[in-house]
Coordinates of C-alpha atoms in Angstrom, one line a residue:
Chain A
M1 CA 60.7 56.3 -129.4
N2 CA 62.8 56.3 -126.3
G3 CA 65.3 53.8 -127.6
F4 CA 65.2 50.1 -126.6
Y5 CA 66.4 48.8 -123.3
A6 CA 66.6 45.0 -123.7
D7 CA 68.7 44.1 -120.6
K8 CA 65.9 43.3 -118.1
Q9 CA 67.9 40.5 -116.6
A10 CA 70.6 43.0 -115.5
A11 CA 68.2 45.5 -114.1
A12 CA 64.7 46.9 -114.6
A13 CA 62.7 49.7 -113.1
V14 CA 60.8 48.9 -109.9
R15 CA 57.1 49.0 -110.8
P16 CA 55.3 52.1 -109.5
E17 CA 52.8 50.0 -107.6
V18 CA 55.7 48.2 -105.9
L19 CA 57.6 51.4 -105.1
E20 CA 54.4 52.8 -103.6
A21 CA 54.0 49.8 -101.3
M22 CA 57.7 50.1 -100.3
L23 CA 57.9 53.8 -99.5
P24 CA 56.2 53.9 -96.1
F25 CA 58.6 51.3 -94.8
F26 CA 61.6 53.7 -95.3
T27 CA 59.9 56.4 -93.3
E28 CA 56.8 56.2 -91.0
N29 CA 56.8 52.3 -90.8
F30 CA 60.5 52.0 -90.0
G31 CA 60.2 49.3 -87.3
N32 CA 62.3 46.2 -86.8
P33 CA 60.2 43.1 -87.2
Q34 CA 61.9 41.6 -84.2
S35 CA 60.8 44.3 -81.8
L36 CA 57.9 43.4 -79.6
H37 CA 56.4 46.9 -79.4
S38 CA 53.7 48.1 -81.8
V39 CA 56.1 49.9 -84.2
G40 CA 58.1 46.7 -84.6
Q41 CA 55.0 44.5 -84.9
K42 CA 53.7 46.7 -87.8
A43 CA 56.9 45.8 -89.7
A44 CA 56.5 42.1 -88.7
R45 CA 53.0 42.1 -90.1
A46 CA 54.2 43.6 -93.4
L47 CA 56.9 40.9 -93.6
Q48 CA 54.3 38.2 -93.0
T49 CA 52.1 39.7 -95.8
A50 CA 55.0 39.6 -98.2
R51 CA 55.7 36.0 -97.2
E52 CA 52.1 35.1 -97.9
Q53 CA 52.1 36.9 -101.3
L54 CA 55.1 35.1 -102.4
A55 CA 53.9 31.7 -101.1
R56 CA 50.7 32.1 -103.2
L57 CA 52.8 32.8 -106.3
L58 CA 54.9 29.6 -105.7
N59 CA 52.0 27.5 -104.3
C60 CA 53.8 26.8 -101.0
Q61 CA 53.4 27.6 -97.3
P62 CA 54.5 31.0 -96.1
E63 CA 56.9 29.4 -93.6
E64 CA 58.7 27.7 -96.5
I65 CA 60.1 31.1 -97.6
I66 CA 63.5 32.3 -96.5
F67 CA 64.1 36.0 -97.4
V68 CA 67.7 36.7 -98.5
S69 CA 69.4 39.6 -100.3
S70 CA 70.0 38.3 -103.8
G71 CA 69.7 35.4 -106.1
S72 CA 73.3 34.6 -105.6
E73 CA 72.7 34.4 -101.8
A74 CA 69.7 32.1 -102.3
N75 CA 71.9 29.8 -104.5
N76 CA 74.7 29.8 -102.0
L77 CA 72.4 29.1 -99.2
A78 CA 70.8 26.3 -101.1
V79 CA 73.9 24.6 -102.3
K80 CA 76.1 25.1 -99.2
G81 CA 73.4 25.0 -96.7
L82 CA 71.7 21.8 -97.9
A83 CA 75.0 19.9 -98.6
L84 CA 76.4 20.8 -95.1
A85 CA 73.2 20.0 -93.2
N86 CA 72.6 16.7 -94.9
Q87 CA 76.2 15.4 -95.4
A88 CA 75.4 12.3 -93.4
R89 CA 73.4 11.3 -96.5
G90 CA 76.3 11.7 -98.8
K91 CA 79.0 14.0 -100.1
Q92 CA 78.5 14.2 -103.8
I93 CA 76.7 17.0 -105.5
V94 CA 75.3 17.0 -109.1
V95 CA 75.0 20.2 -111.0
S96 CA 74.5 21.1 -114.7
A97 CA 77.5 22.6 -116.5
I98 CA 75.5 25.8 -117.3
E99 CA 74.5 26.8 -113.7
H100 CA 74.9 30.3 -112.6
V101 CA 78.4 31.0 -111.2
S102 CA 76.8 31.4 -107.7
V103 CA 75.9 27.7 -107.9
L104 CA 79.1 26.5 -109.5
K105 CA 81.4 28.5 -107.1
A106 CA 79.3 27.4 -104.1
A107 CA 79.9 23.8 -105.2
R108 CA 83.6 24.5 -105.7
F109 CA 83.7 25.8 -102.1
L110 CA 82.2 22.6 -100.9
E111 CA 84.9 20.6 -102.8
K112 CA 87.5 22.2 -100.4
L113 CA 85.5 20.6 -97.5
G114 CA 85.7 17.1 -99.0
F115 CA 82.6 17.2 -101.2
K116 CA 82.7 16.0 -104.8
T117 CA 80.9 17.8 -107.6
V118 CA 79.8 16.2 -110.9
Q119 CA 78.8 18.5 -113.7
V120 CA 76.2 17.2 -116.1
P121 CA 76.8 18.2 -119.7
V122 CA 74.2 19.9 -121.9
D123 CA 73.3 19.6 -125.6
S124 CA 73.8 22.2 -128.2
Y125 CA 70.6 23.9 -127.2
G126 CA 71.7 24.1 -123.6
L127 CA 69.3 21.4 -122.6
V128 CA 70.1 19.1 -119.7
D129 CA 69.5 15.4 -120.4
V130 CA 67.6 13.8 -117.6
G131 CA 69.3 10.5 -118.4
K132 CA 72.7 12.1 -117.9
V133 CA 71.6 13.4 -114.5
A134 CA 70.5 9.8 -113.6
E135 CA 73.9 8.5 -114.7
A136 CA 75.7 11.1 -112.5
I137 CA 73.8 10.1 -109.4
T138 CA 75.5 7.7 -107.0
P139 CA 74.6 6.3 -103.6
D140 CA 76.7 9.1 -102.2
T141 CA 74.7 11.9 -103.9
V142 CA 73.1 14.3 -101.4
L143 CA 72.0 17.2 -103.7
V144 CA 71.1 17.9 -107.3
S145 CA 71.0 21.5 -108.5
V146 CA 69.7 22.3 -112.0
M147 CA 68.4 25.7 -113.0
M148 CA 64.9 26.1 -114.2
A149 CA 65.9 28.2 -117.2
N150 CA 69.3 29.5 -118.2
N151 CA 69.8 33.2 -118.1
E152 CA 72.3 33.4 -121.0
V153 CA 70.5 31.3 -123.6
G154 CA 66.9 31.2 -122.2
T155 CA 66.5 27.4 -122.5
I156 CA 63.9 26.0 -120.1
E157 CA 65.2 22.9 -118.4
P158 CA 63.2 19.7 -117.7
V159 CA 63.2 20.2 -113.9
A160 CA 59.9 18.3 -113.2
E161 CA 61.5 15.1 -114.6
I162 CA 64.7 15.8 -112.7
A163 CA 62.7 16.4 -109.5
S164 CA 60.8 13.2 -109.8
L165 CA 64.1 11.3 -110.5
C166 CA 65.6 12.8 -107.3
R167 CA 62.5 12.1 -105.3
S168 CA 62.5 8.4 -106.3
K169 CA 66.1 8.2 -105.0
G170 CA 65.6 10.3 -101.9
I171 CA 68.0 13.0 -103.1
L172 CA 67.5 16.7 -102.4
F173 CA 66.7 18.8 -105.5
H174 CA 67.3 22.5 -105.8
S175 CA 66.5 24.7 -108.8
D176 CA 67.8 28.2 -109.5
A177 CA 64.7 29.8 -110.9
V178 CA 65.9 33.4 -110.7
A179 CA 65.3 34.0 -114.4
V180 CA 61.9 32.3 -114.3
V181 CA 59.9 33.2 -111.2
G182 CA 57.5 36.1 -111.9
N183 CA 57.9 35.6 -115.7
I184 CA 56.2 32.2 -116.1
Q185 CA 54.2 30.0 -113.8
V186 CA 56.2 28.0 -111.2
D187 CA 54.4 25.6 -108.9
V188 CA 56.9 24.2 -106.5
R189 CA 54.5 21.5 -105.3
A190 CA 53.5 20.3 -108.8
I191 CA 57.2 20.2 -109.8
G192 CA 58.2 18.5 -106.5
L193 CA 61.1 20.8 -105.5
D194 CA 63.0 20.8 -102.2
A195 CA 64.4 24.2 -102.8
L196 CA 64.1 27.0 -105.3
S197 CA 65.9 30.4 -105.7
L198 CA 64.2 33.6 -106.9
A199 CA 65.0 37.3 -107.0
A200 CA 62.6 40.3 -106.9
D201 CA 64.5 42.4 -109.4
Q202 CA 63.6 39.9 -112.2
F203 CA 59.8 40.7 -111.9
G204 CA 59.3 44.4 -111.2
G205 CA 60.6 44.3 -107.6
P206 CA 63.6 46.0 -106.1
K207 CA 67.2 44.9 -106.0
G208 CA 68.2 43.5 -102.5
A209 CA 65.2 41.2 -102.0
A210 CA 65.3 37.6 -103.0
A211 CA 64.2 34.3 -101.5
L212 CA 64.8 30.6 -101.1
F213 CA 61.8 28.4 -101.0
L214 CA 62.7 25.5 -98.7
K215 CA 60.3 22.6 -98.4
K216 CA 59.0 22.1 -94.9
G217 CA 61.1 19.7 -92.8
T218 CA 64.3 20.1 -94.9
K219 CA 67.4 20.7 -92.9
I220 CA 69.6 23.6 -93.9
T221 CA 72.8 25.1 -92.4
P222 CA 72.6 29.0 -92.3
L223 CA 75.3 31.0 -94.1
I224 CA 74.9 33.9 -91.7
D225 CA 74.8 33.2 -88.0
G226 CA 73.3 35.5 -85.5
G227 CA 69.7 36.3 -84.5
V228 CA 66.5 34.3 -85.0
Q229 CA 65.3 36.0 -88.2
E230 CA 63.8 33.8 -90.9
S231 CA 63.3 31.0 -88.3
N232 CA 67.0 30.8 -87.5
R233 CA 67.9 30.2 -91.1
R234 CA 69.2 33.7 -92.1
A235 CA 70.3 36.1 -89.4
G236 CA 70.4 39.9 -89.9
T237 CA 67.8 42.6 -89.7
E238 CA 65.3 42.1 -92.5
N239 CA 65.3 44.5 -95.4
V240 CA 61.7 45.3 -94.8
P241 CA 61.0 47.8 -97.6
A242 CA 62.6 45.6 -100.2
I243 CA 60.8 42.5 -99.0
V244 CA 57.5 44.4 -99.0
G245 CA 58.3 45.2 -102.6
L246 CA 59.0 41.6 -103.4
G247 CA 55.7 40.6 -102.0
R248 CA 53.7 43.2 -104.0
A249 CA 55.7 42.3 -107.2
A250 CA 54.8 38.7 -106.6
E251 CA 51.1 39.6 -106.2
L252 CA 51.1 41.6 -109.5
A253 CA 53.1 38.9 -111.4
M254 CA 50.5 36.3 -110.4
M255 CA 47.7 38.3 -111.9
E256 CA 49.5 39.3 -115.1
M257 CA 52.1 36.7 -115.9
D258 CA 50.2 34.6 -118.4
K259 CA 49.0 37.4 -120.6
K260 CA 52.3 39.2 -120.3
G261 CA 54.2 36.1 -121.2
Q262 CA 52.1 35.5 -124.4
R263 CA 52.6 39.1 -125.5
L264 CA 56.4 39.0 -124.9
A265 CA 56.8 35.6 -126.6
R266 CA 55.2 37.1 -129.8
L267 CA 57.7 40.1 -129.6
R268 CA 60.6 37.7 -128.9
D269 CA 59.7 35.6 -132.0
R270 CA 59.4 38.7 -134.1
L271 CA 62.9 39.7 -132.9
I272 CA 64.5 36.3 -133.4
S273 CA 63.1 35.8 -136.9
G274 CA 63.8 39.4 -137.8
V275 CA 67.5 39.0 -136.9
L276 CA 67.9 35.6 -138.6
T277 CA 66.4 36.9 -141.8
R278 CA 68.3 40.2 -141.9
L279 CA 71.8 38.9 -141.2
D280 CA 73.7 35.8 -142.4
E281 CA 76.1 33.9 -140.2
V282 CA 74.1 34.4 -137.0
I283 CA 73.2 31.6 -134.7
L284 CA 70.2 31.6 -132.3
T285 CA 71.7 30.3 -129.0
G286 CA 69.5 28.2 -126.7
H287 CA 66.4 26.3 -127.6
P288 CA 64.2 27.6 -130.4
E289 CA 60.9 26.6 -128.5
R290 CA 61.7 25.8 -124.9
R291 CA 62.8 29.3 -124.0
L292 CA 61.8 32.1 -121.7
P293 CA 59.2 34.4 -123.2
H294 CA 61.2 37.5 -122.8
H295 CA 64.6 36.1 -123.9
A296 CA 66.4 36.2 -127.3
S297 CA 70.1 35.4 -127.6
F298 CA 72.4 35.0 -130.5
C299 CA 76.0 34.5 -131.6
V300 CA 77.0 36.8 -134.5
K301 CA 80.0 35.3 -136.3
F302 CA 83.2 37.3 -137.0
V303 CA 82.4 40.1 -134.5
E304 CA 82.9 40.6 -130.8
G305 CA 80.1 41.1 -128.4
E306 CA 81.3 44.1 -126.5
A307 CA 81.9 46.1 -129.7
M308 CA 78.3 45.3 -130.8
L309 CA 77.0 46.3 -127.4
L310 CA 78.8 49.7 -127.6
G311 CA 77.7 50.2 -131.1
L312 CA 74.1 49.5 -130.2
D313 CA 74.3 51.7 -127.1
L314 CA 75.2 54.7 -129.3
E315 CA 71.8 54.0 -131.0
G316 CA 70.0 54.0 -127.7
I317 CA 69.8 50.2 -127.5
Q318 CA 71.0 48.4 -124.4
V319 CA 71.8 44.7 -124.5
A320 CA 74.1 42.2 -122.8
S321 CA 76.8 39.8 -124.1
G322 CA 78.6 36.7 -122.8
S323 CA 81.8 37.4 -124.6
A324 CA 85.2 37.3 -122.8
C325 CA 85.8 41.0 -123.3
T326 CA 82.4 42.0 -121.9
S327 CA 83.1 40.1 -118.7
K328 CA 85.5 41.7 -116.3
S329 CA 86.9 38.2 -115.6
L330 CA 87.8 38.1 -119.4
R331 CA 86.5 34.6 -119.7
T332 CA 84.2 33.4 -122.4
S333 CA 80.7 32.4 -121.1
H334 CA 80.9 28.9 -119.6
V335 CA 77.4 28.4 -120.8
L336 CA 78.2 28.9 -124.5
T337 CA 81.4 26.8 -124.1
A338 CA 79.4 23.9 -122.5
M339 CA 77.0 24.0 -125.4
G340 CA 79.9 23.2 -127.6
L341 CA 80.1 26.5 -129.4
D342 CA 83.3 27.4 -131.1
P343 CA 85.1 29.8 -128.7
A344 CA 85.6 32.3 -131.5
V345 CA 81.9 32.2 -132.3
A346 CA 81.0 32.6 -128.7
Q347 CA 82.8 36.0 -128.6
G348 CA 79.9 37.3 -130.8
S349 CA 77.3 36.6 -128.1
L350 CA 74.4 39.0 -127.7
V351 CA 71.6 38.6 -125.1
L352 CA 68.4 40.5 -125.2
T353 CA 65.8 40.3 -122.3
L354 CA 62.6 42.2 -122.9
L355 CA 61.0 44.5 -120.3
D356 CA 57.3 43.9 -119.6
G357 CA 56.5 47.1 -121.4
T358 CA 58.5 46.4 -124.6
R359 CA 56.6 47.6 -127.7
E360 CA 56.6 46.2 -131.2
E361 CA 58.0 49.4 -132.6
Q362 CA 61.0 49.1 -130.3
V363 CA 61.7 45.6 -131.7
D364 CA 61.4 47.0 -135.2
Y365 CA 63.8 49.8 -134.3
F366 CA 66.3 47.2 -133.1
L367 CA 65.9 45.3 -136.4
E368 CA 66.6 48.4 -138.3
K369 CA 69.7 49.5 -136.3
F370 CA 71.3 46.2 -135.6
P371 CA 72.4 45.0 -139.1
P372 CA 74.4 48.2 -139.8
V373 CA 76.2 47.9 -136.5
V374 CA 77.2 44.3 -137.4
R375 CA 78.1 45.2 -140.9
R376 CA 80.4 48.0 -139.8
L377 CA 82.2 45.7 -137.4
R378 CA 82.4 42.9 -139.9
E379 CA 84.0 45.3 -142.4
M380 CA 86.9 45.8 -140.0
S381 CA 87.1 42.2 -138.9
P382 CA 90.0 40.1 -140.3
L383 CA 87.9 37.0 -139.6
Y384 CA 85.2 38.2 -141.9
T385 CA 87.7 39.1 -144.6
R386 CA 89.1 35.6 -144.3
F387 CA 85.6 34.1 -144.5
L388 CA 84.7 36.0 -147.6
E389 CA 88.0 34.9 -149.3
E390 CA 87.4 31.3 -148.4
K391 CA 83.9 31.5 -149.7
K392 CA 85.2 33.0 -153.0
D393 CA 87.7 30.1 -153.2
V394 CA 85.0 27.5 -152.8
H395 CA 82.9 29.1 -155.6
R396 CA 85.8 29.3 -158.0
Chain B
M1 CA 83.9 52.8 -118.9
Y2 CA 85.9 54.3 -121.9
T3 CA 87.3 57.8 -122.4
D4 CA 85.8 60.0 -125.1
K5 CA 88.9 59.5 -127.2
V6 CA 88.5 55.7 -127.1
M7 CA 84.8 56.0 -128.1
E8 CA 85.8 58.5 -130.8
H9 CA 88.3 56.0 -132.3
F10 CA 85.8 53.2 -131.9
M11 CA 83.2 55.1 -133.8
H12 CA 85.4 56.5 -136.4
P13 CA 88.5 54.2 -136.7
R14 CA 91.3 55.5 -139.0
N15 CA 93.0 53.4 -141.6
V16 CA 90.7 50.4 -141.5
G17 CA 91.3 47.9 -144.3
T18 CA 93.9 45.7 -145.9
I19 CA 96.7 46.4 -148.3
P20 CA 96.7 43.6 -150.9
D21 CA 100.4 44.2 -151.9
A22 CA 101.6 45.0 -148.4
D23 CA 105.3 45.0 -147.7
G24 CA 104.7 43.6 -144.3
V25 CA 101.8 41.9 -142.4
G26 CA 101.7 41.3 -138.6
E27 CA 99.0 39.6 -136.6
V28 CA 98.6 39.3 -132.8
G29 CA 96.0 37.7 -130.6
N30 CA 93.5 35.1 -131.6
P31 CA 89.7 35.0 -131.7
V32 CA 89.5 32.6 -128.8
C33 CA 90.7 35.2 -126.4
G34 CA 88.4 37.8 -128.0
D35 CA 90.9 40.0 -129.7
M36 CA 92.8 39.7 -132.9
M37 CA 94.6 42.5 -134.8
T38 CA 96.1 42.4 -138.3
F39 CA 98.4 45.2 -139.5
Y40 CA 99.4 45.9 -143.1
I41 CA 102.3 48.2 -143.9
K42 CA 103.7 49.8 -147.0
V43 CA 107.3 51.0 -146.7
K44 CA 109.0 53.7 -148.8
D45 CA 112.5 55.1 -148.1
G46 CA 112.5 53.6 -144.7
R47 CA 109.2 55.2 -143.7
L48 CA 105.8 53.8 -143.2
E49 CA 104.1 55.2 -146.2
D50 CA 100.8 53.5 -145.4
V51 CA 99.4 51.5 -142.5
K52 CA 96.1 49.7 -142.5
F53 CA 94.5 47.3 -140.0
Q54 CA 91.7 45.0 -139.4
T55 CA 90.6 44.1 -135.9
F56 CA 88.3 41.5 -134.4
G57 CA 87.7 42.6 -130.8
C58 CA 86.1 44.9 -128.3
G59 CA 85.8 48.7 -128.4
A60 CA 89.2 49.1 -126.7
A61 CA 90.9 46.8 -129.3
I62 CA 89.4 48.7 -132.2
A63 CA 90.4 52.1 -130.7
V64 CA 93.9 50.9 -129.9
S65 CA 94.4 49.6 -133.5
S66 CA 93.1 52.8 -134.9
L67 CA 95.4 55.0 -132.8
V68 CA 98.5 52.9 -133.5
S69 CA 97.9 53.2 -137.2
E70 CA 97.6 56.9 -136.9
M71 CA 100.7 57.2 -134.7
A72 CA 102.7 55.0 -137.0
K73 CA 101.9 56.5 -140.4
G74 CA 104.8 58.5 -141.8
K75 CA 107.2 57.4 -139.1
T76 CA 110.5 55.7 -139.8
L77 CA 110.7 52.0 -139.0
D78 CA 112.9 52.8 -136.0
E79 CA 110.4 55.4 -134.7
A80 CA 107.5 53.0 -135.2
M81 CA 109.3 50.2 -133.4
K82 CA 109.6 52.5 -130.4
I83 CA 105.8 53.0 -130.1
T84 CA 104.8 51.0 -126.9
N85 CA 101.5 49.6 -125.8
Q86 CA 101.7 51.8 -122.8
Q87 CA 102.1 55.0 -124.9
V88 CA 99.0 54.0 -126.8
A89 CA 97.0 53.5 -123.7
E90 CA 98.2 56.9 -122.3
E91 CA 97.4 58.6 -125.6
L92 CA 93.9 57.2 -125.4
G93 CA 93.5 58.8 -122.0
G94 CA 93.8 55.5 -120.3
L95 CA 92.1 52.1 -120.6
P96 CA 90.1 50.2 -117.9
P97 CA 92.6 47.9 -116.0
H98 CA 91.1 44.7 -117.3
K99 CA 91.5 45.9 -120.9
M100 CA 95.2 46.5 -120.5
H101 CA 95.7 42.7 -120.6
C102 CA 94.0 41.7 -123.8
S103 CA 93.1 44.6 -126.0
N104 CA 96.2 46.7 -125.8
L105 CA 98.3 44.8 -128.3
G106 CA 98.2 47.2 -131.3
A107 CA 101.9 48.2 -131.0
D108 CA 102.9 44.5 -131.0
A109 CA 100.9 43.9 -134.2
L110 CA 102.6 46.9 -135.9
H111 CA 106.0 45.7 -134.8
K112 CA 105.3 42.3 -136.2
A113 CA 104.4 43.8 -139.5
I114 CA 107.7 45.7 -139.5
E115 CA 109.6 42.6 -138.6
N116 CA 107.8 40.7 -141.3
Y117 CA 108.9 43.4 -143.8
L118 CA 112.5 43.2 -142.5
E119 CA 112.5 39.5 -142.9
K120 CA 111.3 39.8 -146.4
Q121 CA 114.2 42.1 -147.1
N122 CA 116.5 39.1 -146.4
R123 CA 117.1 40.5 -143.0
Q124 CA 118.7 43.6 -144.5
R125 CA 118.1 46.0 -141.8
P126 CA 118.1 49.8 -142.1
E127 CA 120.9 51.6 -140.3
G128 CA 120.6 51.0 -136.6
G129 CA 118.1 48.3 -137.6
G130 CA 114.8 48.2 -135.7
E131 CA 114.7 44.5 -135.2
E132 CA 118.3 44.2 -134.1
K133 CA 117.7 47.0 -131.6
K134 CA 114.6 45.4 -130.3
S135 CA 116.3 42.0 -129.8
Q136 CA 119.1 43.8 -128.0
D137 CA 116.6 45.5 -125.8
K138 CA 115.0 42.1 -125.1
E139 CA 118.3 40.7 -124.0
A140 CA 119.0 43.6 -121.8
H141 CA 115.7 43.6 -120.0
F142 CA 112.2 42.2 -120.3
H143 CA 108.9 44.1 -120.4
C144 CA 105.4 43.2 -119.3
P145 CA 103.5 42.8 -122.6
F146 CA 100.5 44.5 -121.1
C147 CA 101.8 47.6 -119.3
D148 CA 105.5 47.7 -120.5
Y149 CA 106.8 47.6 -116.9
T150 CA 110.4 46.3 -116.8
L151 CA 110.5 42.8 -115.5
P152 CA 113.3 40.7 -114.2
E153 CA 114.1 37.7 -116.3
N154 CA 111.5 34.9 -116.1
A155 CA 109.1 37.0 -114.0
Q156 CA 105.9 35.2 -113.0
L157 CA 104.1 38.3 -111.9
C158 CA 104.2 41.9 -113.2
G159 CA 105.0 44.1 -110.3
H160 CA 103.1 47.0 -112.0
C161 CA 99.8 45.6 -113.3
Q162 CA 99.8 42.5 -111.1
I163 CA 99.0 40.2 -114.0
R164 CA 100.4 36.6 -113.6
L165 CA 102.7 35.8 -116.5
I166 CA 103.8 32.8 -118.3
R167 CA 106.4 32.6 -121.1
C168 CA 105.6 30.8 -124.3
E169 CA 108.0 27.9 -124.8
H170 CA 107.7 28.3 -128.5
C171 CA 108.5 32.0 -129.1
G172 CA 109.6 33.2 -125.7
E173 CA 107.0 35.9 -125.4
Y174 CA 105.1 36.7 -122.2
N175 CA 101.4 35.8 -121.9
R176 CA 98.8 35.9 -119.2
E177 CA 99.0 32.8 -117.0
K178 CA 95.4 32.1 -117.7
D179 CA 95.8 32.1 -121.5
E180 CA 95.6 28.7 -123.2
T181 CA 97.3 29.7 -126.4
C182 CA 100.2 32.2 -127.0
R183 CA 98.8 35.6 -128.2
H184 CA 101.9 36.1 -130.3
C185 CA 102.5 32.8 -132.1
G186 CA 99.4 30.8 -131.3
A187 CA 101.3 27.9 -129.7
G188 CA 99.7 26.1 -126.8
L189 CA 100.8 27.2 -123.4
V190 CA 101.6 24.7 -120.7

């Protein structure tokens, strides 16, 4: 047993096959894809191969891929770039209340330029209601952005329905699929997306490589001006080794995704039911069925997330939390707040995202170590003492 | 992120618990901002005979409470009133900057417990009374609640830790500008 790392969403090891594909592009194949000589052209070909590999995973054309540096950049490019380039069609943007901050803050930036943002609420499972999206749309709406699955609670959103709604009204639709691509099947054609964000580090690729799928013929304003890279849509010398890694990771994901997803979903269910049976006053956050196969998230009442995280770390278990104390901004997760969770309960947030190689014995190890960590913290929690006293009073 | 001393107190906190027949109880923070500390004291011959605490909060909050309880035990009320949040942070070998603003309130909770005791004594204060002294201090100068830096009256920004401040209209204590409720009395902040 080498402990249990369950924070895949924050970071995961680059797959050995991916690293192997990348390495030559740091050394012998160091060329700049924009150079016309043979050294440069070798890098250009590698870039093209990666573009084709990713296009196959998404079921799109290679020229519909824009390589960027991170999921946040892809989201910024989508929201700002689409809104700015298409503002003649309208100046209102519709987003869900649980989008990643890179979408929400990009929208806030646009507000300073005279755009208007409407946030669509979610239900207690973190599910976006398509009807509410329809209500938020006005003749002035230029862009709708709703994530494919939420990173904090794992809920998979009804993006196909939202896409068809947008299509029927001639509105651009972007989906942040950073938590999704490479983990479950995503067919951008079948869904009917105009733009989609993804990041390599979520499926065995390196940090520093991400992409925006942009449907052919869609106008976009670049965030970075300069050279002609990425067909004039993202200037700057391409991060060739990382992009090669993204391509190879996409190829591997395509072959293994379904089998891997089924295996992880079983482990996830074992973990969720194990936690809920071993501890009382714990809430599963997010949707019980419509959730990412590798994602389990909870709110443990009367304790604070960071303290649990530290306690677990001392047992060799690494997880994440959306509590205010865990975030350096000291703000409670906007996702949990939008789901209507009591802010005090939201402080007990715990998020586990399973690595591809997670084993059943690791899940069982967690189920053994987690309850004592919670019990220890509850014993020193004034809120738990109060809860027990109130319970006693009720039974009296 | 945390010093060894913080982790040691987090793992093995001293004086956890409640005192059912406590002479004074003090509570700061609220669960909404992620940290809440409750201190219980027993007073004998003007000294803190026993100090216990319960804390809902992060690792820093637990370590801070534990250390404060350790520092306070056996001290006179006056001595205990002089323990500052800044001293606690220093004693712990430092806290991450963003933790100075929410988790480092242990001394405040202890002081509230002592004030609560003094109130119960019908405002009979020991010689050179702690509470009186503190209120005099407050009149003389104001301190940042997070780093104890001396502030001009009605400061909006702490010149030391750069936190934006707002005063609670209800109890007059300083809070973070971002806070929605007062960490001292729980009143809503405008």
